[in-house]
XYZ file of C-alpha atoms in Angstrom:
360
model
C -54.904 70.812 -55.356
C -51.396 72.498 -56.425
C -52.706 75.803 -54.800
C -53.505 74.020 -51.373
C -50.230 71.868 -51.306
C -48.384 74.797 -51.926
C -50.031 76.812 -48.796
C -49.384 74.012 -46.960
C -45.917 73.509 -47.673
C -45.715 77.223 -46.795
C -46.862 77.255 -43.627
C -45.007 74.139 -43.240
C -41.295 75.848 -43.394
C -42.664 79.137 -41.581
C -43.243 76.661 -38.711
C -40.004 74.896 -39.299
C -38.530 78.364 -39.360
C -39.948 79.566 -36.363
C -39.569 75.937 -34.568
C -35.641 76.797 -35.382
C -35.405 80.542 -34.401
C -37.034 79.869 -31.006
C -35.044 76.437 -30.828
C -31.562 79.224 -31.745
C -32.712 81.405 -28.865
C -33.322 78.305 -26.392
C -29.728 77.524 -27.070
C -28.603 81.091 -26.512
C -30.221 80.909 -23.707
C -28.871 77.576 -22.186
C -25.026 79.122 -23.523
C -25.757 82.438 -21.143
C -27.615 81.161 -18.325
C -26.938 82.327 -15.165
C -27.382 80.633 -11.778
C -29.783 83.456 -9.938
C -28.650 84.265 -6.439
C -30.865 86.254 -4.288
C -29.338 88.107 -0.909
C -29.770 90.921 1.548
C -26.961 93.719 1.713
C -26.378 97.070 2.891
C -27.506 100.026 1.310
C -24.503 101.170 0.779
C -23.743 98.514 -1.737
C -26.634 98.547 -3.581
C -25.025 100.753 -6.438
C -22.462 98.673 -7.082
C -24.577 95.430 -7.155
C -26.439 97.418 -9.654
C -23.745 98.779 -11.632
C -23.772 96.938 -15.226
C -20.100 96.322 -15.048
C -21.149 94.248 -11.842
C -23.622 92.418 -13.524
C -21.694 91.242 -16.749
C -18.572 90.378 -14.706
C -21.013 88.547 -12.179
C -22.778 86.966 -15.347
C -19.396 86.400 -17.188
C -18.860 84.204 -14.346
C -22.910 82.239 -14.198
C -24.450 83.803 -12.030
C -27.171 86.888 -11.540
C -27.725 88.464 -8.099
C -30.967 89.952 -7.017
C -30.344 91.944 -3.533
C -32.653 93.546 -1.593
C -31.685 96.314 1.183
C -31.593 96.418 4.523
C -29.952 98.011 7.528
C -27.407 96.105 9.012
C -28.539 94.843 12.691
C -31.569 95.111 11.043
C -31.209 91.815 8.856
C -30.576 90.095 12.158
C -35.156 90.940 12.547
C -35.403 88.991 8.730
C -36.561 85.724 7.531
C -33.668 84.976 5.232
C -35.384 81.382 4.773
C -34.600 80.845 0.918
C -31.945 83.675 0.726
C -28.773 82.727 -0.412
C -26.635 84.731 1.397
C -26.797 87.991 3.789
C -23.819 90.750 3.101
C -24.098 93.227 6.066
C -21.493 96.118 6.868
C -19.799 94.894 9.106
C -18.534 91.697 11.624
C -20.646 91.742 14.666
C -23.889 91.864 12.795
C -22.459 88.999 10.570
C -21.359 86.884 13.457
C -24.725 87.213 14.809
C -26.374 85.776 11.637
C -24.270 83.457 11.209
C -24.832 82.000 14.497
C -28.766 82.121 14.160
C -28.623 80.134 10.464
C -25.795 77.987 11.958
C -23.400 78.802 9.565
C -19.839 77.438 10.238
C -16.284 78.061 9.602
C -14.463 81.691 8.272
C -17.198 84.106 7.097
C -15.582 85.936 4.092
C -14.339 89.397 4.080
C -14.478 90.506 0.735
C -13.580 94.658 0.959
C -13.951 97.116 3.786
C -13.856 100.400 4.263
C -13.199 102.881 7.187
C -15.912 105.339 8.595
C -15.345 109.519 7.863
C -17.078 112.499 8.661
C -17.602 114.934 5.255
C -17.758 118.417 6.288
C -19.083 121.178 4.514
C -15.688 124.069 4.340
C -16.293 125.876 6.537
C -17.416 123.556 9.151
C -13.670 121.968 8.595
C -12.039 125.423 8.864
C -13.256 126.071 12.151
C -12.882 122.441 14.000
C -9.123 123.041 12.474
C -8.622 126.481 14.034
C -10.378 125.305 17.271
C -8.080 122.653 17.432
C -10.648 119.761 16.955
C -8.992 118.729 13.616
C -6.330 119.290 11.586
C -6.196 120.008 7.762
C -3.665 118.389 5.159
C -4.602 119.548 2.082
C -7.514 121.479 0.692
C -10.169 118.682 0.698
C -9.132 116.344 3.411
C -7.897 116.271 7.434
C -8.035 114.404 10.041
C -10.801 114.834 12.995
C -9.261 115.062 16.374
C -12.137 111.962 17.848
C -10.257 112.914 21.850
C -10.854 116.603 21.651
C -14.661 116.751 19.773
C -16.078 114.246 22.567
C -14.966 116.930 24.968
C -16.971 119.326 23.455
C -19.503 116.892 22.983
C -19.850 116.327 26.962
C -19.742 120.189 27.256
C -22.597 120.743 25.091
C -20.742 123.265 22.955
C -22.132 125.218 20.548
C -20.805 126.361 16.987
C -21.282 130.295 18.672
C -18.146 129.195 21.262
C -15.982 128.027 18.398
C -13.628 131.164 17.018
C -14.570 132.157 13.452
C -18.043 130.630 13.757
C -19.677 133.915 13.883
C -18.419 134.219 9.873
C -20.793 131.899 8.697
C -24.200 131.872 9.522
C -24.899 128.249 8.850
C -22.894 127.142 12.106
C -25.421 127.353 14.393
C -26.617 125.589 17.482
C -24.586 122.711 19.166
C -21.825 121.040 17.800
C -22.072 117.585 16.782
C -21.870 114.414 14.254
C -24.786 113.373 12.366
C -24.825 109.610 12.345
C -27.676 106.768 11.375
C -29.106 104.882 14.170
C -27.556 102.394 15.620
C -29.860 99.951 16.537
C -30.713 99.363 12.889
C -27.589 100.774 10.853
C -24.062 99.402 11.018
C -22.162 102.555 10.460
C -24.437 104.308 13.572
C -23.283 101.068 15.754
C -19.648 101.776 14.690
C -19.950 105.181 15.946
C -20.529 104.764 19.191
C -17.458 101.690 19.322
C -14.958 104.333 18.546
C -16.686 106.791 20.459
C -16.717 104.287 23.295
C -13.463 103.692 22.585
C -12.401 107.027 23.371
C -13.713 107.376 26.420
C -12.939 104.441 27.909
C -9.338 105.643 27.661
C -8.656 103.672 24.614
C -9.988 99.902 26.053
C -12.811 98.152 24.305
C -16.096 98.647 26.188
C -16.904 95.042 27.874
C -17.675 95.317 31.105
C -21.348 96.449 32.718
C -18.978 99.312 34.654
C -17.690 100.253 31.265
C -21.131 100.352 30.081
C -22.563 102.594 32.646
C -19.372 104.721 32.348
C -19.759 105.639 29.268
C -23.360 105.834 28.556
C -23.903 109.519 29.236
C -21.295 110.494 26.377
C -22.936 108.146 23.939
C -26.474 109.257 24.635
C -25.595 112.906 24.326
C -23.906 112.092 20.820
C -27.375 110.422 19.435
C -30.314 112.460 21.402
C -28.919 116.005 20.353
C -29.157 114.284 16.860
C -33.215 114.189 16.674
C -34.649 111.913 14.488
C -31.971 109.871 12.607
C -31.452 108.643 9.494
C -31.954 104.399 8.596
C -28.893 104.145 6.144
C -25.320 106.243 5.317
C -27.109 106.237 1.450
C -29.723 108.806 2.446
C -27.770 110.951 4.860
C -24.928 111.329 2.309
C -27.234 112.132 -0.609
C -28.711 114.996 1.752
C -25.013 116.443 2.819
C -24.136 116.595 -1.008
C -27.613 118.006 -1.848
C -26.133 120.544 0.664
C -29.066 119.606 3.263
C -29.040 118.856 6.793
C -25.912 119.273 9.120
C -22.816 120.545 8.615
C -21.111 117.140 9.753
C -22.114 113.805 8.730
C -20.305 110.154 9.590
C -20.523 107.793 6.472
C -18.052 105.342 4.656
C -14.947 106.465 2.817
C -16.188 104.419 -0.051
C -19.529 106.636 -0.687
C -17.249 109.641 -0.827
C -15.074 107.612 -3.233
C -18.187 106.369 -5.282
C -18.829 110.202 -6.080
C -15.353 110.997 -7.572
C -14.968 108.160 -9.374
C -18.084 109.273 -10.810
C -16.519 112.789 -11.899
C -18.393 114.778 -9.232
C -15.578 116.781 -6.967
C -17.702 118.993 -4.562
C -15.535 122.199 -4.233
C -17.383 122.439 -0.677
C -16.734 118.882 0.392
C -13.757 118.176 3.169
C -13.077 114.437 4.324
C -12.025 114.137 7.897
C -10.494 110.703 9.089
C -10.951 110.326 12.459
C -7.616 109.783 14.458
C -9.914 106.803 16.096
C -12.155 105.214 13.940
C -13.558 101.902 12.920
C -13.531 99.685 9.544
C -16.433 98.617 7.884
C -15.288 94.943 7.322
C -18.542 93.647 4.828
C -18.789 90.565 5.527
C -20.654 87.781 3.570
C -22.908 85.083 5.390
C -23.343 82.200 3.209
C -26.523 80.263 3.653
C -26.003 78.346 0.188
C -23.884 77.113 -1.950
C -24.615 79.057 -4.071
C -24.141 82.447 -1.356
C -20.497 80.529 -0.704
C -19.714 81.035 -4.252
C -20.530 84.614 -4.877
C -18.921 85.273 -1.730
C -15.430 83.670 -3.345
C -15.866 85.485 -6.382
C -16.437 89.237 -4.574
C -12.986 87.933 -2.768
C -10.773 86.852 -5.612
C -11.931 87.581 -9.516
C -9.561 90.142 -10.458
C -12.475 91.936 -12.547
C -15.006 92.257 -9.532
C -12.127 93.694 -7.316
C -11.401 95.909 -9.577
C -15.082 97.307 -9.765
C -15.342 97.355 -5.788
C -12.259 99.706 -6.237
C -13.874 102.229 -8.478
C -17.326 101.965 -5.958
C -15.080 103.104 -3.146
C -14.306 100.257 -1.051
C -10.781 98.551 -0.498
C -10.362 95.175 -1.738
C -8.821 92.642 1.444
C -5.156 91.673 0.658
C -3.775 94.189 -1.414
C -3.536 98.532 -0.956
C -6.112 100.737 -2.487
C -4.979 103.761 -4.711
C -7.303 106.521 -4.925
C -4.548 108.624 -6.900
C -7.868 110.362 -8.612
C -8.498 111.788 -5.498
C -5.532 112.393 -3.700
C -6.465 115.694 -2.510
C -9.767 114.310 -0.727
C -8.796 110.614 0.328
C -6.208 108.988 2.127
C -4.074 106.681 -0.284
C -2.934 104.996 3.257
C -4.846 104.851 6.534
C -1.615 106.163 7.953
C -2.196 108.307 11.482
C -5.206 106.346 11.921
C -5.999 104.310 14.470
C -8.517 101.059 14.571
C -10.708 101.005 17.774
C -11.739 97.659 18.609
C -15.144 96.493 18.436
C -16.846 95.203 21.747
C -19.129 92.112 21.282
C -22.385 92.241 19.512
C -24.352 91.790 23.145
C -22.119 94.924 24.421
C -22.389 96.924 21.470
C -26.231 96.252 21.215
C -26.123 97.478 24.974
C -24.561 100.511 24.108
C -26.814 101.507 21.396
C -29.815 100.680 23.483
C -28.695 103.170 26.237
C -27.275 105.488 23.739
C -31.144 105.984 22.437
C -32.109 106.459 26.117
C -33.792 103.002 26.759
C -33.506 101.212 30.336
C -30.263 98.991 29.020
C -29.504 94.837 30.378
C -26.877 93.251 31.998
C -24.499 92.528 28.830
């Protein structure tokens, strides 16, 4: 009878034990829990929503976000029934979303960052001495947006470009490899500085406009081929040293890579003199959404991280003194084309692709 009281007072305080280490972790638990937002953002954000610096800071401050990727004007196709928020690239696509789920009042701005073509060397050394860009220092210039659409409407080739002949990768017409921009934000930016441009520095708005510039725009996407969905791909192939000599992507993927300790002796950032910000821009559809979206805009931590991913915070200047020699500090010499409305700029990219376009 000793023997069996004592086995059962054993098992007795295992239980208790156990009842108390699980009751310890249920309280750890409750002390760390995170509220779990779930959104849809750009690919090119999708390594710094994954970053584990990201994640503590986000968790530091309750809550966990699980994204999902998606091009930009492509969210606008979603069912973002149960999301909490949608983060696309840029304004337009934003303000479209946010008129579909009825979403009212500012949308928040958290970071931005301007578009840039990377250029392999060489490719930068002869736009310079062709007088389609201009060099500053060894890894960065500026890309002369007036002068390349010219050669763009004359269907040059690398072969008519002096020095060309030197390297045999320059081949075969000249041009800008950019996503497509019925689906990707940075693709749809394109063609509204490119628009820009040619419609002697006036936003596109008009069905004359339109018309007027369409040619231009559809030579700068059909001479392209197939295009890519995202900036994420297309830069991964241009560092992988794949693909075209010139790409268009965001300052803050080429930023990403340095602050990573990767400096591409090869690699040459050209600003266009006309160019467009990437303004990514939250769409709350809960509260929840509305909260991560004021957190990404003011937690000194978080805006700290979206500096070393490469973007610039709203509200206060961006150093990239690590890369100096590859980035502009200031987006001095620069100028900001303006965006036409989603219904024009939707136009344009239809046409641009060569379908029959609508009245915008």
């Amino acid at each position: 009878m000793r023997r069996i009281a004592g086995i059962v007072l054993a098992v007795l305080l295992i239980g208790g034990v156990v009842a108390a280490v699980v009751a310890g972790r249920e309280a750890d638990d409750k002390g760390t829990a995170t509220k779990t937002v779930q959104g849809v953002i750009g690919s090119e954000k999708a390594e710094f929503f994954a970053d584990p610096d990201v994640v503590k800071a986000l968790a530091a401050r309750g809550y966990t976000v699980k994204a999902e990727t998606s091009g930009s004007w492509a969210m606008e196709g979603l069912d973002l029934g149960g999301y909490d928020f949608a983060f696309p690239s840029s304004q337009a696509p934003a303000t479209e979303l946010a008129a579909k789920y009825k979403v009212r009042g500012t949308l928040p701005r958290p970071f931005y960052s301007p578009l840039v073509v990377v250029a392999h060397k060489s490719a930068a050394g002869v736009l310079a001495g062709n007088g389609l860009a201009t060099l500053d220092a060894e890894h960065r210039g500026t890309l002369k947006m007036a002068a390349y659409l010219d050669a763009a409407r004359k269907d040059r080739t690398w072969q008519q470009l002096e020095g060309a002949d030197t390297y045999g990768e320059l081949t075969g017409t000249l041009y800008l490899s950019s996503t497509d921009p019925e689906t990707s934000n940075s693709g749809a930016l394109y063609l509204a500085a490119a628009s820009c441009v040619a419609n002697g520095g006036k936003v596109v708005a008009s069905d004359a406009e339109v018309r007027r510039t369409t040619p231009l725009l559809h030579k700068l996407v059909s001479v392209q081929g197939a295009q890519q969905s995202s900036t994420d791909a297309a830069f991964r192939d241009f560092v992988s040293g794949a693909g075209n000599p010139l790409v268009l992507v965001y300052e803050s993927q080429v930023a990403s890579l340095l602050a990573d300790g990767q400096h591409p002796d090869d690699l040459v950032v050209l600003y266009p003199d006309t160019t467009v910000n990437s303004d990514h821009t939250v769409v709350p559809l809960t509260e929840n959404g509305q909260a991560l979206a004021g957190l990404l805009s003011t937690d000194r931590r978080l805006r700290e991280l979206e500096v070393r991913h490469g973007f610039r915070p709203q509200g206060e200047a961006t150093e990239f003194a690590a890369a100096a020699t590859y980035l502009k500090q200031e987006l001095t010499g620069v100028r900001q084309a303006p965006v036409p409305t989603s219904a024009v700029l939707h136009e344009l990219a239809r046409r641009a692709r060569g379908q029959r376009g609508t009245q915008p």
